[in-house]
């Protein structure tokens, strides 16, 4: 993988969009994740800072811009530093 890039499933796990890396890979493989508007075909899809990721979860859809790739899975406050929400808050 190129420097400054990370596997999509790993990033989704670090950013806490999935409880396990296996579940993150399943989200990708089942077609629930898009990168820059294109459906991600594989969990190993490389993403970089600045990419836009869309995750269609069971009860919500998240549209976020990647701000950092992360080095480990931390708590929720750490995870929230990895992305910026692009969808408007309800209200």
mmCIF file of N, CA, C and O in Angstrom:
data_model
loop_
_atom_site.group_PDB
_atom_site.id
_atom_site.type_symbol
_atom_site.label_atom_id
_atom_site.label_comp_id
_atom_site.label_asym_id
_atom_site.label_seq_id
_atom_site.Cartn_x
_atom_site.Cartn_y
_atom_site.Cartn_z
ATOM 1 N N UNK A 1 0.851 -1.186 0.000
ATOM 2 C CA UNK A 1 0.000 0.000 0.000
ATOM 3 C C UNK A 1 0.887 1.238 0.000
ATOM 4 O O UNK A 1 1.926 1.265 0.642
ATOM 5 N N UNK A 2 0.462 2.276 -0.697
ATOM 6 C CA UNK A 2 1.236 3.513 -0.793
ATOM 7 C C UNK A 2 1.295 4.217 0.555
ATOM 8 O O UNK A 2 0.373 4.111 1.359
ATOM 9 N N UNK A 3 2.395 4.965 0.813
ATOM 10 C CA UNK A 3 2.459 5.749 2.053
ATOM 11 C C UNK A 3 1.298 6.745 2.102
ATOM 12 O O UNK A 3 0.871 7.266 1.075
ATOM 13 N N UNK A 4 0.781 6.982 3.289
ATOM 14 C CA UNK A 4 -0.327 7.916 3.423
ATOM 15 C C UNK A 4 -1.660 7.314 3.042
ATOM 16 O O UNK A 4 -2.628 8.019 2.826
ATOM 17 N N UNK A 5 -1.705 5.987 2.960
ATOM 18 C CA UNK A 5 -2.951 5.295 2.631
ATOM 19 C C UNK A 5 -3.181 4.196 3.659
ATOM 20 O O UNK A 5 -2.263 3.742 4.314
ATOM 21 N N UNK A 6 -4.446 3.792 3.802
ATOM 22 C CA UNK A 6 -4.790 2.761 4.773
ATOM 23 C C UNK A 6 -5.941 1.926 4.224
ATOM 24 O O UNK A 6 -6.772 2.429 3.463
ATOM 25 N N UNK A 7 -5.973 0.663 4.621
ATOM 26 C CA UNK A 7 -7.083 -0.214 4.223
ATOM 27 C C UNK A 7 -8.392 0.359 4.763
ATOM 28 O O UNK A 7 -8.473 0.814 5.909
ATOM 29 N N UNK A 8 -9.422 0.288 3.948
ATOM 30 C CA UNK A 8 -10.730 0.820 4.324
ATOM 31 C C UNK A 8 -11.287 0.115 5.559
ATOM 32 O O UNK A 8 -11.791 0.777 6.474
ATOM 33 N N UNK A 9 -11.212 -1.205 5.614
ATOM 34 C CA UNK A 9 -11.777 -1.915 6.762
ATOM 35 C C UNK A 9 -11.078 -1.529 8.065
ATOM 36 O O UNK A 9 -11.718 -1.352 9.100
ATOM 37 N N UNK A 10 -9.787 -1.323 8.004
ATOM 38 C CA UNK A 10 -9.028 -0.926 9.190
ATOM 39 C C UNK A 10 -9.451 0.471 9.647
ATOM 40 O O UNK A 10 -9.671 0.712 10.837
ATOM 41 N N UNK A 11 -9.589 1.390 8.687
ATOM 42 C CA UNK A 11 -9.996 2.752 9.036
ATOM 43 C C UNK A 11 -11.410 2.769 9.628
ATOM 44 O O UNK A 11 -11.666 3.454 10.621
ATOM 45 N N UNK A 12 -12.335 2.010 9.039
ATOM 46 C CA UNK A 12 -13.701 1.949 9.565
ATOM 47 C C UNK A 12 -13.716 1.439 11.002
ATOM 48 O O UNK A 12 -14.487 1.918 11.835
ATOM 49 N N UNK A 13 -12.838 0.493 11.300
ATOM 50 C CA UNK A 13 -12.741 -0.048 12.657
ATOM 51 C C UNK A 13 -12.138 0.994 13.596
ATOM 52 O O UNK A 13 -12.660 1.240 14.678
ATOM 53 N N UNK A 14 -11.041 1.638 13.173
ATOM 54 C CA UNK A 14 -10.424 2.690 13.988
ATOM 55 C C UNK A 14 -11.418 3.815 14.269
ATOM 56 O O UNK A 14 -11.447 4.364 15.360
ATOM 57 N N UNK A 15 -12.212 4.189 13.267
ATOM 58 C CA UNK A 15 -13.158 5.304 13.390
ATOM 59 C C UNK A 15 -14.466 4.886 14.070
ATOM 60 O O UNK A 15 -15.382 5.690 14.200
ATOM 61 N N UNK A 16 -14.551 3.627 14.471
ATOM 62 C CA UNK A 16 -15.682 3.084 15.220
ATOM 63 C C UNK A 16 -16.990 3.057 14.437
ATOM 64 O O UNK A 16 -18.073 3.207 14.995
ATOM 65 N N UNK A 17 -16.890 2.818 13.128
ATOM 66 C CA UNK A 17 -18.091 2.576 12.335
ATOM 67 C C UNK A 17 -18.479 1.102 12.404
ATOM 68 O O UNK A 17 -19.560 0.729 11.965
ATOM 69 N N UNK A 18 -17.597 0.265 12.942
ATOM 70 C CA UNK A 18 -17.864 -1.161 13.135
ATOM 71 C C UNK A 18 -17.203 -1.610 14.432
ATOM 72 O O UNK A 18 -16.134 -1.120 14.800
ATOM 73 N N UNK A 19 -17.829 -2.575 15.100
ATOM 74 C CA UNK A 19 -17.309 -3.045 16.388
ATOM 75 C C UNK A 19 -16.054 -3.888 16.241
ATOM 76 O O UNK A 19 -15.243 -3.953 17.158
ATOM 77 N N UNK A 20 -15.933 -4.580 15.106
ATOM 78 C CA UNK A 20 -14.745 -5.399 14.854
ATOM 79 C C UNK A 20 -14.267 -5.148 13.431
ATOM 80 O O UNK A 20 -15.025 -4.659 12.586
ATOM 81 N N UNK A 21 -13.034 -5.511 13.174
ATOM 82 C CA UNK A 21 -12.508 -5.346 11.824
ATOM 83 C C UNK A 21 -13.214 -6.299 10.859
ATOM 84 O O UNK A 21 -13.447 -5.967 9.692
ATOM 85 N N UNK A 22 -13.601 -7.464 11.333
ATOM 86 C CA UNK A 22 -14.351 -8.419 10.513
ATOM 87 C C UNK A 22 -15.687 -7.822 10.083
ATOM 88 O O UNK A 22 -16.090 -7.942 8.919
ATOM 89 N N UNK A 23 -16.384 -7.168 11.018
ATOM 90 C CA UNK A 23 -17.657 -6.531 10.670
ATOM 91 C C UNK A 23 -17.441 -5.362 9.708
ATOM 92 O O UNK A 23 -18.271 -5.122 8.818
ATOM 93 N N UNK A 24 -16.338 -4.639 9.860
ATOM 94 C CA UNK A 24 -16.013 -3.552 8.935
ATOM 95 C C UNK A 24 -15.820 -4.112 7.533
ATOM 96 O O UNK A 24 -16.333 -3.559 6.554
ATOM 97 N N UNK A 25 -15.099 -5.219 7.421
ATOM 98 C CA UNK A 25 -14.881 -5.852 6.120
ATOM 99 C C UNK A 25 -16.201 -6.317 5.526
ATOM 100 O O UNK A 25 -16.439 -6.167 4.323
ATOM 101 N N UNK A 26 -17.092 -6.839 6.358
ATOM 102 C CA UNK A 26 -18.396 -7.294 5.873
ATOM 103 C C UNK A 26 -19.225 -6.125 5.351
ATOM 104 O O UNK A 26 -19.896 -6.245 4.328
ATOM 105 N N UNK A 27 -19.184 -4.983 6.036
ATOM 106 C CA UNK A 27 -19.901 -3.792 5.551
ATOM 107 C C UNK A 27 -19.456 -3.443 4.134
ATOM 108 O O UNK A 27 -20.278 -3.139 3.271
ATOM 109 N N UNK A 28 -18.152 -3.488 3.911
ATOM 110 C CA UNK A 28 -17.598 -3.156 2.596
ATOM 111 C C UNK A 28 -18.024 -4.198 1.567
ATOM 112 O O UNK A 28 -18.545 -3.868 0.493
ATOM 113 N N UNK A 29 -17.822 -5.468 1.896
ATOM 114 C CA UNK A 29 -18.097 -6.548 0.948
ATOM 115 C C UNK A 29 -19.574 -6.653 0.594
ATOM 116 O O UNK A 29 -19.912 -7.090 -0.509
ATOM 117 N N UNK A 30 -20.454 -6.243 1.493
ATOM 118 C CA UNK A 30 -21.891 -6.311 1.226
ATOM 119 C C UNK A 30 -22.420 -5.044 0.558
ATOM 120 O O UNK A 30 -23.615 -4.914 0.336
ATOM 121 N N UNK A 31 -21.523 -4.106 0.244
ATOM 122 C CA UNK A 31 -21.913 -2.935 -0.543
ATOM 123 C C UNK A 31 -22.441 -1.754 0.231
ATOM 124 O O UNK A 31 -23.077 -0.871 -0.350
ATOM 125 N N UNK A 32 -22.178 -1.679 1.528
ATOM 126 C CA UNK A 32 -22.709 -0.587 2.343
ATOM 127 C C UNK A 32 -21.760 0.600 2.462
ATOM 128 O O UNK A 32 -22.058 1.558 3.176
ATOM 129 N N UNK A 33 -20.614 0.548 1.771
ATOM 130 C CA UNK A 33 -19.622 1.612 1.898
ATOM 131 C C UNK A 33 -19.221 2.137 0.523
ATOM 132 O O UNK A 33 -18.984 1.363 -0.408
ATOM 133 N N UNK A 34 -19.155 3.468 0.409
ATOM 134 C CA UNK A 34 -18.690 4.126 -0.810
ATOM 135 C C UNK A 34 -17.489 5.010 -0.456
ATOM 136 O O UNK A 34 -17.446 5.573 0.629
ATOM 137 N N UNK A 35 -16.564 5.105 -1.388
ATOM 138 C CA UNK A 35 -15.410 5.991 -1.235
ATOM 139 C C UNK A 35 -15.421 6.942 -2.421
ATOM 140 O O UNK A 35 -15.407 6.501 -3.580
ATOM 141 N N UNK A 36 -15.503 8.229 -2.132
ATOM 142 C CA UNK A 36 -15.567 9.266 -3.169
ATOM 143 C C UNK A 36 -16.687 8.987 -4.172
ATOM 144 O O UNK A 36 -16.530 9.149 -5.376
ATOM 145 N N UNK A 37 -17.834 8.525 -3.642
ATOM 146 C CA UNK A 37 -19.010 8.318 -4.476
ATOM 147 C C UNK A 37 -19.063 6.990 -5.210
ATOM 148 O O UNK A 37 -20.062 6.675 -5.839
ATOM 149 N N UNK A 38 -18.020 6.189 -5.130
ATOM 150 C CA UNK A 38 -17.994 4.900 -5.822
ATOM 151 C C UNK A 38 -18.055 3.772 -4.802
ATOM 152 O O UNK A 38 -17.371 3.827 -3.784
ATOM 153 N N UNK A 39 -18.850 2.776 -5.098
ATOM 154 C CA UNK A 39 -18.970 1.631 -4.201
ATOM 155 C C UNK A 39 -17.605 0.960 -4.021
ATOM 156 O O UNK A 39 -16.916 0.657 -4.992
ATOM 157 N N UNK A 40 -17.227 0.752 -2.772
ATOM 158 C CA UNK A 40 -15.967 0.064 -2.476
ATOM 159 C C UNK A 40 -16.168 -1.417 -2.763
ATOM 160 O O UNK A 40 -17.121 -2.020 -2.279
ATOM 161 N N UNK A 41 -15.279 -1.990 -3.541
ATOM 162 C CA UNK A 41 -15.406 -3.390 -3.938
ATOM 163 C C UNK A 41 -14.730 -4.355 -2.972
ATOM 164 O O UNK A 41 -15.093 -5.525 -2.919
ATOM 165 N N UNK A 42 -13.722 -3.883 -2.239
ATOM 166 C CA UNK A 42 -12.966 -4.775 -1.373
ATOM 167 C C UNK A 42 -12.584 -4.074 -0.071
ATOM 168 O O UNK A 42 -12.370 -2.868 -0.050
ATOM 169 N N UNK A 43 -12.478 -4.870 0.986
ATOM 170 C CA UNK A 43 -12.078 -4.335 2.287
ATOM 171 C C UNK A 43 -10.679 -3.741 2.236
ATOM 172 O O UNK A 43 -10.351 -2.847 3.006
ATOM 173 N N UNK A 44 -9.868 -4.200 1.304
ATOM 174 C CA UNK A 44 -8.490 -3.709 1.175
ATOM 175 C C UNK A 44 -8.389 -2.427 0.359
ATOM 176 O O UNK A 44 -7.291 -1.931 0.119
ATOM 177 N N UNK A 45 -9.515 -1.853 -0.045
ATOM 178 C CA UNK A 45 -9.500 -0.589 -0.773
ATOM 179 C C UNK A 45 -8.699 0.432 0.021
ATOM 180 O O UNK A 45 -8.914 0.595 1.224
ATOM 181 N N UNK A 46 -7.766 1.104 -0.637
ATOM 182 C CA UNK A 46 -6.916 2.086 0.037
ATOM 183 C C UNK A 46 -7.611 3.440 0.083
ATOM 184 O O UNK A 46 -8.143 3.900 -0.924
ATOM 185 N N UNK A 47 -7.602 4.050 1.254
ATOM 186 C CA UNK A 47 -8.145 5.395 1.392
ATOM 187 C C UNK A 47 -7.045 6.312 1.897
ATOM 188 O O UNK A 47 -6.050 5.864 2.455
ATOM 189 N N UNK A 48 -7.251 7.619 1.703
ATOM 190 C CA UNK A 48 -6.264 8.617 2.103
ATOM 191 C C UNK A 48 -6.986 9.795 2.751
ATOM 192 O O UNK A 48 -8.207 9.949 2.624
ATOM 193 N N UNK A 49 -6.227 10.629 3.418
ATOM 194 C CA UNK A 49 -6.774 11.856 3.999
ATOM 195 C C UNK A 49 -7.400 12.673 2.866
ATOM 196 O O UNK A 49 -6.816 12.817 1.794
ATOM 197 N N UNK A 50 -8.609 13.172 3.105
ATOM 198 C CA UNK A 50 -9.326 13.959 2.113
ATOM 199 C C UNK A 50 -10.404 13.172 1.379
ATOM 200 O O UNK A 50 -11.304 13.758 0.781
ATOM 201 N N UNK A 51 -10.331 11.843 1.416
ATOM 202 C CA UNK A 51 -11.360 11.030 0.767
ATOM 203 C C UNK A 51 -12.688 11.201 1.494
ATOM 204 O O UNK A 51 -12.732 11.475 2.696
ATOM 205 N N UNK A 52 -13.778 11.024 0.760
ATOM 206 C CA UNK A 52 -15.113 11.084 1.337
ATOM 207 C C UNK A 52 -15.654 9.653 1.403
ATOM 208 O O UNK A 52 -15.681 8.950 0.397
ATOM 209 N N UNK A 53 -16.056 9.252 2.606
ATOM 210 C CA UNK A 53 -16.551 7.896 2.838
ATOM 211 C C UNK A 53 -18.020 7.974 3.243
ATOM 212 O O UNK A 53 -18.392 8.772 4.103
ATOM 213 N N UNK A 54 -18.839 7.151 2.608
ATOM 214 C CA UNK A 54 -20.249 7.043 2.953
ATOM 215 C C UNK A 54 -20.484 5.649 3.509
ATOM 216 O O UNK A 54 -20.143 4.661 2.862
ATOM 217 N N UNK A 55 -21.062 5.576 4.708
ATOM 218 C CA UNK A 55 -21.363 4.292 5.337
ATOM 219 C C UNK A 55 -22.865 4.236 5.564
ATOM 220 O O UNK A 55 -23.422 5.061 6.282
ATOM 221 N N UNK A 56 -23.520 3.264 4.939
ATOM 222 C CA UNK A 56 -24.957 3.068 5.111
ATOM 223 C C UNK A 56 -25.157 1.982 6.157
ATOM 224 O O UNK A 56 -25.074 0.795 5.858
ATOM 225 N N UNK A 57 -25.370 2.393 7.391
ATOM 226 C CA UNK A 57 -25.575 1.447 8.484
ATOM 227 C C UNK A 57 -27.068 1.136 8.600
ATOM 228 O O UNK A 57 -27.886 1.694 7.865
ATOM 229 N N UNK A 58 -27.412 0.265 9.533
ATOM 230 C CA UNK A 58 -28.792 -0.202 9.672
ATOM 231 C C UNK A 58 -29.799 0.934 9.892
ATOM 232 O O UNK A 58 -30.856 0.946 9.278
ATOM 233 N N UNK A 59 -29.449 1.904 10.739
ATOM 234 C CA UNK A 59 -30.426 2.937 11.089
ATOM 235 C C UNK A 59 -30.050 4.333 10.625
ATOM 236 O O UNK A 59 -30.818 5.268 10.843
ATOM 237 N N UNK A 60 -28.885 4.484 10.020
ATOM 238 C CA UNK A 60 -28.440 5.806 9.600
ATOM 239 C C UNK A 60 -27.407 5.701 8.488
ATOM 240 O O UNK A 60 -26.825 4.649 8.278
ATOM 241 N N UNK A 61 -27.208 6.793 7.802
ATOM 242 C CA UNK A 61 -26.156 6.863 6.791
ATOM 243 C C UNK A 61 -25.215 7.986 7.192
ATOM 244 O O UNK A 61 -25.661 9.092 7.486
ATOM 245 N N UNK A 62 -23.924 7.685 7.219
ATOM 246 C CA UNK A 62 -22.916 8.677 7.590
ATOM 247 C C UNK A 62 -22.111 9.066 6.357
ATOM 248 O O UNK A 62 -21.655 8.199 5.615
ATOM 249 N N UNK A 63 -21.962 10.357 6.151
ATOM 250 C CA UNK A 63 -21.154 10.905 5.066
ATOM 251 C C UNK A 63 -20.049 11.716 5.732
ATOM 252 O O UNK A 63 -20.324 12.727 6.393
ATOM 253 N N UNK A 64 -18.784 11.238 5.594
ATOM 254 C CA UNK A 64 -17.674 11.859 6.317
ATOM 255 C C UNK A 64 -16.466 12.057 5.414
ATOM 256 O O UNK A 64 -16.286 11.336 4.435
ATOM 257 N N UNK A 65 -15.649 13.062 5.758
ATOM 258 C CA UNK A 65 -14.365 13.280 5.091
ATOM 259 C C UNK A 65 -13.270 12.773 6.019
ATOM 260 O O UNK A 65 -13.263 13.069 7.208
ATOM 261 N N UNK A 66 -12.346 11.992 5.466
ATOM 262 C CA UNK A 66 -11.240 11.433 6.244
ATOM 263 C C UNK A 66 -10.260 12.556 6.585
ATOM 264 O O UNK A 66 -9.739 13.222 5.693
ATOM 265 N N UNK A 67 -10.021 12.772 7.886
ATOM 266 C CA UNK A 67 -9.083 13.795 8.358
ATOM 267 C C UNK A 67 -7.739 13.199 8.764
ATOM 268 O O UNK A 67 -6.718 13.880 8.716
ATOM 269 N N UNK A 68 -7.763 11.944 9.202
ATOM 270 C CA UNK A 68 -6.543 11.271 9.649
ATOM 271 C C UNK A 68 -6.746 9.774 9.486
ATOM 272 O O UNK A 68 -7.876 9.292 9.492
ATOM 273 N N UNK A 69 -5.650 9.052 9.339
ATOM 274 C CA UNK A 69 -5.743 7.607 9.147
ATOM 275 C C UNK A 69 -5.724 6.837 10.460
ATOM 276 O O UNK A 69 -6.260 5.750 10.544
ATOM 277 N N UNK A 70 -5.139 7.371 11.469
ATOM 278 C CA UNK A 70 -5.112 6.696 12.757
ATOM 279 C C UNK A 70 -4.078 5.583 12.796
ATOM 280 O O UNK A 70 -3.652 5.064 11.772
ATOM 281 N N UNK A 71 -3.677 5.229 14.013
ATOM 282 C CA UNK A 71 -2.683 4.179 14.208
ATOM 283 C C UNK A 71 -3.192 3.065 15.101
ATOM 284 O O UNK A 71 -2.585 2.013 15.175
ATOM 285 N N UNK A 72 -4.290 3.326 15.800
ATOM 286 C CA UNK A 72 -4.856 2.314 16.693
ATOM 287 C C UNK A 72 -6.326 2.636 16.924
ATOM 288 O O UNK A 72 -6.794 3.729 16.620
ATOM 289 N N UNK A 73 -7.035 1.673 17.483
ATOM 290 C CA UNK A 73 -8.438 1.902 17.836
ATOM 291 C C UNK A 73 -8.473 2.444 19.255
ATOM 292 O O UNK A 73 -8.040 1.790 20.203
ATOM 293 N N UNK A 74 -8.960 3.649 19.399
ATOM 294 C CA UNK A 74 -9.058 4.267 20.715
ATOM 295 C C UNK A 74 -10.508 4.433 21.104
ATOM 296 O O UNK A 74 -11.410 3.818 20.529
ATOM 297 N N UNK A 75 -10.742 5.306 22.063
ATOM 298 C CA UNK A 75 -12.101 5.590 22.500
ATOM 299 C C UNK A 75 -12.835 6.456 21.489
ATOM 300 O O UNK A 75 -12.272 6.913 20.494
ATOM 301 N N UNK A 76 -14.103 6.702 21.757
ATOM 302 C CA UNK A 76 -14.927 7.496 20.855
ATOM 303 C C UNK A 76 -14.349 8.889 20.578
ATOM 304 O O UNK A 76 -14.345 9.328 19.428
ATOM 305 N N UNK A 77 -13.828 9.603 21.591
ATOM 306 C CA UNK A 77 -13.241 10.917 21.296
ATOM 307 C C UNK A 77 -12.069 10.830 20.315
ATOM 308 O O UNK A 77 -11.925 11.676 19.436
ATOM 309 N N UNK A 78 -11.238 9.791 20.448
ATOM 310 C CA UNK A 78 -10.128 9.595 19.506
ATOM 311 C C UNK A 78 -10.657 9.296 18.114
ATOM 312 O O UNK A 78 -10.155 9.805 17.115
ATOM 313 N N UNK A 79 -11.676 8.445 18.037
ATOM 314 C CA UNK A 79 -12.240 8.052 16.744
ATOM 315 C C UNK A 79 -12.810 9.258 16.007
ATOM 316 O O UNK A 79 -12.664 9.375 14.789
ATOM 317 N N UNK A 80 -13.429 10.177 16.730
ATOM 318 C CA UNK A 80 -14.057 11.340 16.096
ATOM 319 C C UNK A 80 -13.045 12.311 15.508
ATOM 320 O O UNK A 80 -13.404 13.139 14.684
ATOM 321 N N UNK A 81 -11.779 12.199 15.878
ATOM 322 C CA UNK A 81 -10.752 13.057 15.283
ATOM 323 C C UNK A 81 -10.306 12.545 13.906
ATOM 324 O O UNK A 81 -9.580 13.235 13.208
ATOM 325 N N UNK A 82 -10.746 11.342 13.537
ATOM 326 C CA UNK A 82 -10.346 10.756 12.256
ATOM 327 C C UNK A 82 -11.194 11.244 11.089
ATOM 328 O O UNK A 82 -10.838 11.042 9.934
ATOM 329 N N UNK A 83 -12.334 11.885 11.380
ATOM 330 C CA UNK A 83 -13.235 12.294 10.294
ATOM 331 C C UNK A 83 -14.035 13.537 10.667
ATOM 332 O O UNK A 83 -14.146 13.895 11.841
ATOM 333 N N UNK A 84 -14.575 14.173 9.626
ATOM 334 C CA UNK A 84 -15.483 15.301 9.797
ATOM 335 C C UNK A 84 -16.792 14.944 9.109
ATOM 336 O O UNK A 84 -16.788 14.543 7.941
ATOM 337 N N UNK A 85 -17.885 15.074 9.816
ATOM 338 C CA UNK A 85 -19.201 14.773 9.251
ATOM 339 C C UNK A 85 -19.551 15.800 8.188
ATOM 340 O O UNK A 85 -19.368 17.005 8.394
ATOM 341 N N UNK A 86 -20.045 15.328 7.056
ATOM 342 C CA UNK A 86 -20.417 16.227 5.956
ATOM 343 C C UNK A 86 -21.938 16.364 5.835
ATOM 344 O O UNK A 86 -22.403 17.290 5.180
ATOM 345 N N UNK A 87 -22.675 15.433 6.423
ATOM 346 C CA UNK A 87 -24.124 15.530 6.351
ATOM 347 C C UNK A 87 -24.621 16.533 7.386
ATOM 348 O O UNK A 87 -24.023 16.697 8.428
ATOM 349 N N UNK A 88 -25.688 17.223 7.049
ATOM 350 C CA UNK A 88 -26.224 18.241 7.933
ATOM 351 C C UNK A 88 -26.858 17.589 9.149
ATOM 352 O O UNK A 88 -27.534 16.572 9.026
ATOM 353 N N UNK A 89 -26.667 18.166 10.342
ATOM 354 C CA UNK A 89 -27.332 17.617 11.526
ATOM 355 C C UNK A 89 -28.847 17.818 11.430
ATOM 356 O O UNK A 89 -29.301 18.810 10.838
ATOM 357 N N UNK A 90 -29.620 16.883 11.954
ATOM 358 C CA UNK A 90 -31.076 17.018 11.869
ATOM 359 C C UNK A 90 -31.550 18.240 12.662
ATOM 360 O O UNK A 90 -30.980 18.592 13.660
ATOM 361 N N UNK A 91 -32.609 18.833 12.176
ATOM 362 C CA UNK A 91 -33.140 19.956 12.932
ATOM 363 C C UNK A 91 -33.676 20.947 12.043
ATOM 364 O O UNK A 91 -34.270 21.820 11.944
#
